Short mmCIF file of C-alpha atoms in Angstrom, two decimals:
data_model
loop_
_atom_site.label_atom_id
_atom_site.label_comp_id
_atom_site.label_asym_id
_atom_site.label_seq_id
_atom_site.Cartn_x
_atom_site.Cartn_y
_atom_site.Cartn_z
CA SER Y 123 73.47 86.10 103.17
CA LEU Y 124 69.64 86.29 103.29
CA PRO Y 125 69.54 88.07 106.69
CA PHE Y 126 72.03 90.61 105.30
CA PHE Y 127 69.73 91.40 102.37
CA GLU Y 128 66.76 91.78 104.69
CA GLN Y 129 68.63 94.18 106.96
CA ALA Y 130 70.01 96.19 104.04
CA ALA Y 131 66.57 96.42 102.41
CA THR Y 132 64.93 97.53 105.65
CA GLN Y 133 67.47 100.32 106.08
CA ALA Y 134 67.27 101.42 102.43
CA ARG Y 135 63.45 101.51 102.55
CA ALA Y 136 63.52 103.56 105.75
CA ASP Y 137 65.90 106.04 104.13
CA ALA Y 138 63.74 106.22 101.00
CA GLU Y 139 60.47 106.70 102.84
CA ALA Y 140 62.02 109.38 105.05
CA GLY Y 141 62.10 111.65 102.02
CA GLY Y 142 64.64 114.43 101.64
CA ASP Y 143 67.28 115.09 99.03
CA ASP Y 144 68.66 111.54 99.15
CA ALA Y 145 65.31 109.73 98.85
CA GLN Y 146 65.59 109.02 95.13
CA GLN Y 147 69.08 107.58 95.60
CA ALA Y 148 67.82 105.42 98.47
CA TRP Y 149 65.06 104.03 96.24
CA GLY Y 150 67.74 103.16 93.70
CA HIS Y 151 69.74 101.34 96.37
CA LEU Y 152 66.61 99.48 97.43
CA ALA Y 153 66.01 98.36 93.84
CA VAL Y 154 69.51 96.88 93.62
CA ILE Y 155 69.29 95.21 97.04
CA THR Y 156 65.90 93.61 96.47
CA GLY Y 157 66.93 92.50 92.99
CA ASN Y 158 70.01 90.72 94.34
CA TRP Y 159 67.98 89.38 97.26
CA ALA Y 160 65.57 87.80 94.76
CA ILE Y 161 68.46 86.03 93.01
CA ALA Y 162 69.65 84.61 96.34
CA LEU Y 163 66.13 83.45 97.19
CA VAL Y 164 65.80 81.66 93.82
CA MET Y 165 69.08 79.86 94.46
CA ASN Y 166 67.68 78.88 97.87
CA GLY Y 167 64.47 77.55 96.30
CA GLU Y 168 62.24 80.20 97.91
CA LEU Y 169 60.38 81.15 94.75
CA ASP Y 170 57.36 82.90 96.24
CA ALA Y 171 59.58 85.22 98.26
CA ALA Y 172 61.86 85.74 95.26
CA ARG Y 173 58.93 86.80 93.10
CA GLN Y 174 57.85 89.38 95.66
CA ARG Y 175 61.36 90.77 95.92
CA LYS Y 176 61.47 91.19 92.13
CA LEU Y 177 58.20 93.10 92.27
CA ASP Y 178 59.62 95.19 95.12
CA SER Y 179 62.63 95.91 92.93
CA ALA Y 180 60.39 97.04 90.07
CA GLU Y 181 58.49 99.40 92.36
CA ALA Y 182 61.73 100.78 93.82
CA GLU Y 183 63.02 101.41 90.28
CA ARG Y 184 59.81 103.30 89.55
CA GLN Y 185 60.09 105.36 92.74
CA ALA Y 186 63.72 106.13 91.93
CA GLY Y 187 62.67 107.62 88.61
CA ARG Y 188 64.76 105.15 86.64
CA PRO Y 189 64.02 104.65 82.92
CA ALA Y 190 61.10 102.34 82.20
CA ILE Y 191 63.36 99.57 80.87
CA HIS Y 192 64.62 98.92 84.42
CA VAL Y 193 61.08 98.53 85.74
CA ILE Y 194 60.05 96.18 82.94
CA ALA Y 195 63.21 94.09 83.32
CA SER Y 196 62.39 93.44 87.00
CA GLU Y 197 58.77 92.66 86.16
CA LEU Y 198 59.92 90.17 83.54
CA GLU Y 199 62.08 88.36 86.09
CA ALA Y 200 59.05 88.06 88.37
CA LEU Y 201 57.17 86.54 85.43
CA ARG Y 202 60.06 84.12 84.86
CA ILE Y 203 59.48 82.86 88.41
CA ASP Y 204 55.74 82.49 87.67
CA ILE Y 205 56.67 80.28 84.72
CA MET Y 206 59.05 78.25 86.90
CA GLN Y 207 56.11 77.65 89.24
CA GLY Y 208 53.87 76.42 86.43
CA GLU Y 209 51.79 79.58 85.95
CA VAL Y 210 52.51 79.64 82.22
CA ALA Y 211 49.04 80.43 80.88
CA ALA Y 212 48.74 83.51 83.08
CA ALA Y 213 52.34 84.68 82.71
CA LEU Y 214 52.90 84.35 78.96
CA PRO Y 215 50.51 87.14 77.83
CA ALA Y 216 52.17 89.50 80.34
CA VAL Y 217 55.59 88.51 79.02
CA GLU Y 218 54.47 89.10 75.42
CA THR Y 219 53.09 92.57 76.29
CA ARG Y 220 56.44 93.61 77.79
CA LEU Y 221 58.37 91.98 74.97
CA ALA Y 222 56.37 94.00 72.42
CA GLN Y 223 57.18 97.21 74.28
CA ILE Y 224 60.90 96.42 74.43
CA GLU Y 225 60.89 95.43 70.76
CA ALA Y 226 59.39 98.81 69.84
CA TRP Y 227 62.15 100.57 71.78
CA TRP Y 228 64.75 98.33 70.14
CA GLN Y 229 63.47 99.22 66.67
CA ARG Y 230 63.62 102.93 67.51
CA HIS Y 231 67.16 102.54 68.84
CA SER Y 232 68.20 100.55 65.73
CA ALA Y 233 66.80 103.34 63.55
CA GLY Y 234 69.05 105.83 65.34
CA GLN Y 235 66.23 107.47 67.27
CA ARG Y 236 66.47 108.62 70.88
CA VAL Y 237 64.74 106.25 73.35
CA PRO Y 238 64.22 108.03 76.71
CA GLU Y 239 62.57 104.91 78.16
CA ALA Y 240 65.77 102.93 77.49
CA PRO Y 241 68.68 105.33 77.00
CA ASP Y 242 71.42 102.74 77.70
CA ALA Y 243 71.76 100.55 74.59
CA GLU Y 244 73.40 97.67 76.46
CA ILE Y 245 70.68 97.53 79.12
CA LEU Y 246 68.06 97.62 76.36
CA ALA Y 247 69.78 94.76 74.50
CA ARG Y 248 70.04 92.64 77.63
CA ALA Y 249 66.38 93.20 78.49
CA PHE Y 250 65.36 92.35 74.91
CA ILE Y 251 67.30 89.08 74.99
CA ALA Y 252 65.99 88.27 78.48
CA ALA Y 253 62.40 88.84 77.36
CA PHE Y 254 62.82 86.40 74.46
CA ASP Y 255 64.51 83.95 76.83
CA ILE Y 256 61.62 84.11 79.32
CA ALA Y 257 59.11 83.60 76.52
CA THR Y 258 61.19 80.60 75.43
CA ASP Y 259 60.93 79.16 78.96
CA ALA Y 260 57.15 79.41 78.68
CA HIS Y 261 57.09 77.65 75.30
CA PHE Y 262 59.36 74.91 76.67
CA ALA Y 263 56.92 74.39 79.54
CA GLN Y 264 54.07 74.14 76.99
CA GLU Y 265 56.18 71.91 74.71
CA ASP Y 266 55.35 74.38 71.94
CA TRP Y 267 58.53 73.73 69.98
CA PRO Y 268 57.82 75.86 66.87
CA ALA Y 269 57.15 78.90 69.08
CA ALA Y 270 60.28 78.18 71.13
CA LEU Y 271 62.35 77.95 67.94
CA CYS Y 272 61.00 81.31 66.77
CA ARG Y 273 62.07 82.94 70.05
CA ILE Y 274 65.53 81.37 70.00
CA ASP Y 275 66.06 82.49 66.40
CA ALA Y 276 65.14 86.01 67.53
CA ILE Y 277 67.74 85.82 70.32
CA LEU Y 278 70.36 84.71 67.80
CA ALA Y 279 69.46 87.57 65.46
CA VAL Y 280 69.89 90.14 68.23
CA LYS Y 281 73.16 88.64 69.47
CA ARG Y 282 74.59 88.52 65.96
CA ALA Y 283 73.52 92.10 65.30
CA LEU Y 284 75.38 93.08 68.48
CA GLN Y 285 78.40 91.03 67.36
CA ARG Y 286 78.44 89.07 70.59
CA PRO Y 287 81.31 86.55 70.98
CA ALA Y 288 80.77 83.24 69.20
CA GLU Y 289 80.87 81.39 72.53
CA ASP Y 290 78.01 83.53 73.84
CA ILE Y 291 75.98 82.92 70.69
CA ALA Y 292 76.68 79.18 70.98
CA ALA Y 293 74.73 78.99 74.24
CA ALA Y 294 71.58 79.96 72.31
CA ARG Y 295 72.54 77.56 69.53
CA MET Y 296 72.58 74.71 72.05
CA ASN Y 297 69.02 75.56 73.06
CA ARG Y 298 68.13 75.70 69.39
CA ALA Y 299 69.54 72.20 68.93
CA VAL Y 300 67.39 70.90 71.78
CA VAL Y 301 64.26 72.32 70.15
CA LEU Y 302 65.21 71.00 66.71
CA CYS Y 303 65.66 67.57 68.25
CA ARG Y 304 62.18 67.74 69.79
CA MET Y 305 60.87 68.63 66.33
CA HIS Y 306 62.71 65.60 64.87
CA ARG Y 307 64.89 67.86 62.72
CA PHE Y 308 67.87 65.74 63.68
CA GLY Y 309 70.30 66.75 60.95
CA GLU Y 310 70.00 70.45 61.79
CA ALA Y 311 70.26 69.73 65.51
CA ARG Y 312 73.42 67.69 65.03
CA ALA Y 313 75.01 70.42 62.91
CA GLU Y 314 74.33 73.01 65.64
CA LEU Y 315 75.78 70.78 68.37
CA GLU Y 316 78.90 69.90 66.42
CA ALA Y 317 79.52 73.59 65.73
CA CYS Y 318 79.12 74.32 69.45
CA LEU Y 319 81.50 71.50 70.36
CA ALA Y 320 84.20 73.06 68.18
CA LEU Y 321 83.66 76.44 69.86
CA PHE Y 322 83.81 74.94 73.36
CA GLN Y 323 86.93 72.82 72.82
CA ASN Y 324 88.70 74.62 75.69
CA ASP Y 325 85.67 74.63 77.99
CA PRO Y 326 85.15 71.21 79.64
CA VAL Y 327 81.89 72.23 81.34
CA ARG Y 328 80.17 73.26 78.13
CA SER Y 329 81.81 70.48 76.13
CA SER Y 330 80.31 67.91 78.49
CA LYS Y 331 76.87 69.45 78.06
CA VAL Y 332 77.15 69.46 74.26
CA LEU Y 333 78.24 65.83 74.24
CA SER Y 334 75.35 64.88 76.53
CA SER Y 335 72.99 66.62 74.13
CA LEU Y 336 74.54 64.72 71.23
CA ALA Y 337 74.01 61.49 73.16
CA ASP Y 338 70.35 62.39 73.64
CA LEU Y 339 70.09 63.23 69.94
CA PHE Y 340 71.39 59.79 68.93
CA ASP Y 341 69.14 58.12 71.50
CA GLU Y 342 66.12 59.89 69.94
CA GLN Y 343 67.13 58.31 66.63
CA ALA Y 344 67.53 54.87 68.27
CA ASP Y 345 71.29 54.91 67.58
CA ILE Y 346 72.16 53.59 71.03
CA ALA Y 347 75.77 52.75 70.18
CA GLN Y 348 76.48 56.38 69.29
CA ALA Y 349 74.52 57.59 72.34
CA ILE Y 350 76.80 55.48 74.54
CA THR Y 351 79.93 56.75 72.75
CA GLN Y 352 78.97 60.41 73.15
CA GLN Y 353 77.95 59.97 76.80
CA ARG Y 354 81.28 58.30 77.56
CA ARG Y 355 83.01 61.34 76.05
CA ALA Y 356 80.82 63.61 78.20
CA LEU Y 357 81.67 61.59 81.31
CA ALA Y 358 85.39 61.93 80.58
CA PHE Y 359 84.97 65.71 80.72
CA CYS Y 360 82.78 65.53 83.84
CA GLU Y 361 85.44 63.56 85.67
CA GLN Y 362 87.75 66.59 85.28
CA LEU Y 363 85.19 68.91 86.90
CA PRO Y 364 84.81 69.67 90.62
CA ASP Y 365 81.00 69.40 90.80
CA PRO Y 366 79.98 65.81 91.66
CA ALA Y 367 76.46 66.53 90.38
CA ASP Y 368 77.78 66.73 86.81
CA ARG Y 369 79.41 63.33 87.19
CA ALA Y 370 76.26 61.88 88.78
CA ILE Y 371 74.09 63.02 85.87
CA SER Y 372 76.54 61.70 83.29
CA HIS Y 373 76.86 58.31 85.02
CA ASN Y 374 73.07 58.07 85.27
CA ASN Y 375 72.61 58.88 81.57
CA LEU Y 376 75.25 56.35 80.58
CA ALA Y 377 73.56 53.71 82.73
CA TYR Y 378 70.29 54.38 80.91
CA TYR Y 379 71.84 54.06 77.44
CA LEU Y 380 73.69 50.88 78.41
CA GLU Y 381 70.45 49.36 79.68
CA ARG Y 382 68.74 50.30 76.43
CA CYS Y 383 71.56 48.64 74.49
CA GLY Y 384 70.63 45.32 76.04
CA SER Y 385 73.83 43.36 75.34
CA ALA Y 386 75.19 41.19 78.12
CA SER Y 387 78.24 43.40 78.68
CA ALA Y 388 76.14 46.58 78.63
CA LEU Y 389 73.64 45.14 81.10
CA ALA Y 390 76.51 44.15 83.40
CA GLU Y 391 78.07 47.64 83.22
CA SER Y 392 74.88 49.67 83.65
CA PRO Y 393 74.38 49.03 87.40
CA LEU Y 394 77.96 50.15 88.07
CA HIS Y 395 77.18 53.57 86.63
CA GLN Y 396 73.90 53.71 88.58
CA LEU Y 397 75.88 53.04 91.76
CA ALA Y 398 78.43 55.72 90.86
CA ALA Y 399 75.61 58.21 90.30
CA LEU Y 400 74.12 57.43 93.72
CA ILE Y 401 77.51 57.86 95.40
CA TYR Y 402 78.12 61.22 93.74
CA TRP Y 403 74.62 62.45 94.67
CA ARG Y 404 75.23 61.73 98.37
#
């Protein structure tokens, strides 16, 4: 698919730079193409190229005369890639500047005022949530858990104001539980995870992830027996899923907890799960 994006982008850029009545539309097409190209490059692990394509998308949005929210959204995704590559100190101030701008637009929209820079309320909301999410990524990288919690709480406030589905809100609540665990606020973290588990009862993928997080929570509290129990429950879900990577991770986690348990039976079982993980990774 990457050669297709390159060819499509080359043609769209040529059409845009040719000028004429259709130039603005061609710039808009280029913005979409380069934005999708960047996503494909990230999935392929080509982060430097992906970052440049996101910047190309931002410039194409600008040339197309699109509202400023589109430009900032693309710039934020380029900053997300900077954070993925460890450039947190440089990227975070730029993220916060854009977040402040989007927040000002959001407040104007919430007050019923017209926002020419972000006329589509849904696009504004998505960009606002994405900006908080990217800032959260930076705080995770810094292990600044109080700051991360503040950002996640802001995401939850926006999603609840928008009356997003409970399952959608639960994804942020899972991240909140992870942060609470890192802050040793175990009771709150457990309450969040158990609420998420109830919401995801018909979703084996998310249920397995919640149970794995619960296992980690109990491990952090040195309750190895419960960590093993929850990871076995997670593995039971993973065995119903098509992705062998999920099973590999679950087997590997269970092997770790069994080794930590230290009983003769646990020590005998642990290598079996390590072997299963290796087989599924191959």
